[in-house]
Short mmCIF file of C-alpha atoms in Angstrom, two decimals:
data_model
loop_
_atom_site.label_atom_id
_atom_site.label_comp_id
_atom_site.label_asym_id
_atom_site.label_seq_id
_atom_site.Cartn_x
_atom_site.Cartn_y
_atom_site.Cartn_z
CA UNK A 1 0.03 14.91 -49.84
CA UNK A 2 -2.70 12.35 -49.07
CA UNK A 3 0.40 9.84 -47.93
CA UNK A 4 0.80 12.98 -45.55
CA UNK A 5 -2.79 13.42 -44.27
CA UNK A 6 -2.93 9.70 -43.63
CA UNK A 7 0.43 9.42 -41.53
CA UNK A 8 -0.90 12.41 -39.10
CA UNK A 9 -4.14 11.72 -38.79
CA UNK A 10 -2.29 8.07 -37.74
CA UNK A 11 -0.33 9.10 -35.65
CA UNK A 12 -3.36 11.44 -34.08
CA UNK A 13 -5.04 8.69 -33.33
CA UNK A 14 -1.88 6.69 -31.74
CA UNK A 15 -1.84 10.04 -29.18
CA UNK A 16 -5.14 9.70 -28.74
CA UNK A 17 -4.81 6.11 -27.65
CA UNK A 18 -1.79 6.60 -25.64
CA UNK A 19 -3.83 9.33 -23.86
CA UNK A 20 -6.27 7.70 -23.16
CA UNK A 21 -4.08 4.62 -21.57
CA UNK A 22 -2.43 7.03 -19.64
CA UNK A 23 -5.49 8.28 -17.98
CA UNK A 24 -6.54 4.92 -17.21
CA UNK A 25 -3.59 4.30 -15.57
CA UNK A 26 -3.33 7.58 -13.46
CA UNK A 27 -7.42 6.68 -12.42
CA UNK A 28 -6.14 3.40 -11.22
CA UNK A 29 -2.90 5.01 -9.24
CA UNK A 30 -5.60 7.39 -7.29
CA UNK A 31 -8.24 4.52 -6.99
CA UNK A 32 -5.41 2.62 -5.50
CA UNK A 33 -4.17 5.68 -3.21
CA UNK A 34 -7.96 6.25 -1.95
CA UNK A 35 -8.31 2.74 -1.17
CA UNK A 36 -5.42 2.36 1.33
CA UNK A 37 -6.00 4.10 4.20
CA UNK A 38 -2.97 4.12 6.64
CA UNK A 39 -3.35 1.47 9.29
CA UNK A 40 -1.57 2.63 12.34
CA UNK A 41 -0.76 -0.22 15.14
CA UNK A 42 0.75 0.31 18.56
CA UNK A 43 3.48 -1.09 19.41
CA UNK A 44 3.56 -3.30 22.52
CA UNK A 45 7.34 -4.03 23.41
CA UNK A 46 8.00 -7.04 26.02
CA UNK A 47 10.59 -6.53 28.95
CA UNK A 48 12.56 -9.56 29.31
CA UNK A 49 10.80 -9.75 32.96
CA UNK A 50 7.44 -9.58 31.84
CA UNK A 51 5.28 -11.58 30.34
CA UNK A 52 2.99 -10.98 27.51
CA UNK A 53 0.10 -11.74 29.71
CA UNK A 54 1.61 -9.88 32.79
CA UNK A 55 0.92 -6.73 30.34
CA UNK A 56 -1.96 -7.79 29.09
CA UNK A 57 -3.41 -8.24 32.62
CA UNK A 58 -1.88 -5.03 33.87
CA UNK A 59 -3.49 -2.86 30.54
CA UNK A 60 -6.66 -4.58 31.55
CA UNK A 61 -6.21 -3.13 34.78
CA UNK A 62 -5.64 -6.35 37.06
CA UNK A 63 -2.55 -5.80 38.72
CA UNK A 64 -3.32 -7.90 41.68
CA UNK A 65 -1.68 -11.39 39.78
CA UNK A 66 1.85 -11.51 39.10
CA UNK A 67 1.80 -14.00 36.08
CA UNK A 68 5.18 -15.45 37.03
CA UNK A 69 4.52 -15.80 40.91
CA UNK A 70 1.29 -17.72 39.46
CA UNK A 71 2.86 -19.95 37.31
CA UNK A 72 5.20 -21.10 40.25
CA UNK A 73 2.70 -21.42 42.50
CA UNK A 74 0.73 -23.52 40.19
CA UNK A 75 4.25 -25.79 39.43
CA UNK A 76 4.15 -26.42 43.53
CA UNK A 77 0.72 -27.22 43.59
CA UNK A 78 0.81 -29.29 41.12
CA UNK A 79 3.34 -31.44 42.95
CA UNK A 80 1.38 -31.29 46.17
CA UNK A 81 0.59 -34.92 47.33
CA UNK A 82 -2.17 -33.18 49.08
CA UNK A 83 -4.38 -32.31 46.24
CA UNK A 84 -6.52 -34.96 44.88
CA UNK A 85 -5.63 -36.51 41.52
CA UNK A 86 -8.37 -34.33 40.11
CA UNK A 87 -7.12 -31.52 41.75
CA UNK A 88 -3.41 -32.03 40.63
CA UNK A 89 -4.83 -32.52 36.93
CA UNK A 90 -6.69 -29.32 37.50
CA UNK A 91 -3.83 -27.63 38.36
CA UNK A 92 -1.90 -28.92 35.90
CA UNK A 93 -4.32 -27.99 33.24
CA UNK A 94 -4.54 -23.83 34.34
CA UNK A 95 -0.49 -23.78 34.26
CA UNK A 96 -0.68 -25.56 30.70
CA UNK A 97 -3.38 -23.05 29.68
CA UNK A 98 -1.50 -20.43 30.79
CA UNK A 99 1.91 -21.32 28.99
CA UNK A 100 -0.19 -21.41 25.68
CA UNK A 101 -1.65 -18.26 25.93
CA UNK A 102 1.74 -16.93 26.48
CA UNK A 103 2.80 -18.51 23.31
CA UNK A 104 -0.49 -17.09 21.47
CA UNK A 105 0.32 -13.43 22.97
CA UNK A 106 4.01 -13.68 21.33
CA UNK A 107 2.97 -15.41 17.93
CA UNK A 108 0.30 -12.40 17.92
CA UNK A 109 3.66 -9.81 18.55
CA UNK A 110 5.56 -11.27 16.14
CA UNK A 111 2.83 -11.59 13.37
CA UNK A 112 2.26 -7.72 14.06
CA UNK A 113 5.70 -6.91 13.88
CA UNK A 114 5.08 -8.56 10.33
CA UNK A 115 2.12 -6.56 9.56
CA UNK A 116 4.21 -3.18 10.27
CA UNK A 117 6.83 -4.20 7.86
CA UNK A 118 4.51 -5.00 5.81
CA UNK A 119 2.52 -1.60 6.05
CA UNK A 120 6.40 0.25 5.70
CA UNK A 121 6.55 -1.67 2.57
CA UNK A 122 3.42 -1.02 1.19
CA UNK A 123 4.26 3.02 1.79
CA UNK A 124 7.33 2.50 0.37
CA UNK A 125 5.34 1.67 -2.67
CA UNK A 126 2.14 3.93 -2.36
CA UNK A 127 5.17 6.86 -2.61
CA UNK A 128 6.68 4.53 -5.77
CA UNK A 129 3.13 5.19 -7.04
CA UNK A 130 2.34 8.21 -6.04
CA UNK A 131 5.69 9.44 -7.89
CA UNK A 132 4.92 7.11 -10.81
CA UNK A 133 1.40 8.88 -11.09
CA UNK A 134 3.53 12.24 -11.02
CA UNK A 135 5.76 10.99 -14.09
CA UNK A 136 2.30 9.72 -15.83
CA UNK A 137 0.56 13.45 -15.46
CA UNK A 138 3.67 15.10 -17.03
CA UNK A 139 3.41 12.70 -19.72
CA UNK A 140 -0.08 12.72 -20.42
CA UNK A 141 0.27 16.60 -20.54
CA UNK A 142 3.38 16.27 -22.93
CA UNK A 143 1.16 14.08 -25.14
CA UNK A 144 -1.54 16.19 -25.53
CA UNK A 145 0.56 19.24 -26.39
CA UNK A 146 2.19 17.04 -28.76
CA UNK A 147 -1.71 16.07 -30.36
CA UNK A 148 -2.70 19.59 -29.64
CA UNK A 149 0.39 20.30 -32.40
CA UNK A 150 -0.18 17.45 -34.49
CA UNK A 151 -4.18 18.35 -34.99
CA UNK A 152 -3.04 21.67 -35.89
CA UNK A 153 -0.53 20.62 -38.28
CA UNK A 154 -3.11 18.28 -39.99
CA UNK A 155 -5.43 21.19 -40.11
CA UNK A 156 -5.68 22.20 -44.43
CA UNK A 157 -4.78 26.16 -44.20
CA UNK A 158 -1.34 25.24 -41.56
CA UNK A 159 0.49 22.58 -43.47
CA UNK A 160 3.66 23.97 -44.20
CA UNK A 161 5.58 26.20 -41.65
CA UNK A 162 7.20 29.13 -42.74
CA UNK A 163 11.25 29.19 -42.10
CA UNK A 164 11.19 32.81 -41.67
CA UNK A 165 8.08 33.08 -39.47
CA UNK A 166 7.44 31.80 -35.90
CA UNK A 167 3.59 30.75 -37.32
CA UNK A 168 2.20 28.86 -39.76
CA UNK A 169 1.79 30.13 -43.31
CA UNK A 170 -1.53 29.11 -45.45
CA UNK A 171 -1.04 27.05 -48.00
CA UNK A 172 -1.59 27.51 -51.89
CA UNK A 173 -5.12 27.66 -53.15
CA UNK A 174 -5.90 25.78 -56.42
#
């Protein structure tokens, strides 16, 4: 009988623990949720015949240059034999600058691309969680029926059920 008491009051405590890990866990899961916010980028798409800068220019609202009309012009003056060395190296300088931040403006498209993958993947996972956090709740709430039932079995008076009733029967005074 004591053997008994032991065991449930045991295995009380082991739902008790387990209960208490499982809230811990579900605390995290909404910590985690509240924490990412959904980052929303917009999506700049590049037409073969326009640059990166071309757009950039025209969202800034200078339509006036024509990025690729400027870089030739700046290839042909570059080459002009009337420009002073300075000049030419001048030149020749803008056009390189202006190649580079074309290659910045597409390493920046690319590496945002990345980021929205990245953000898809990471609400791929928040819904993982968010389902995970589901399954946790339903278990938590399973375990404490289970050490709702177990306390009441370990209670003195509702030790041994009666076959023919849907309670518990008292048990024998000494």
């Amino acid at each position: 009988m004591e053997g008994e008491d032991l065991r449930l009051k045991n295995d009380i405590q082991d739902v008790k623990d387990q209960n208490e890990l499982l809230e811990f866990r579900i605390l995290e899961l909404e910590e985690r949720e509240r924490r990412s916010p959904a980052i929303n980028f917009q999506q700049l798409h590049f037409p073969e015949e326009l640059s990166p800068l071309q757009i950039y220019c025209e969202a800034e609202g200078v339509t006036e240059i024509v990025i690729s009309e400027l870089m030739k012009k700046l290839d042909i003056l570059g080459d002009n034999a009337n420009l002073s060395n300075e000049e030419q190296v001048v030149v020749i300088h803008a056009r390189t600058v202006l190649t580079l931040a074309e290659k910045w403006l597409e390493s920046i498209e690319v590496t945002k691309s990345a980021l929205q993958q990245k953000m898809l993947d990471i609400e791929s996972e928040k819904d993982l969680f968010s389902k995970q956090k589901g399954y946790l709740d339903e278990e938590l709430d399973y375990r404490k029926q289970s050490m709702d039932q177990a306390h009441k079995a370990a209670q003195p008076n509702n030790r041994y059920p009666d076959p023919g009733m849907t309670g518990f029967r008292k048990s024998r005074s000494a």
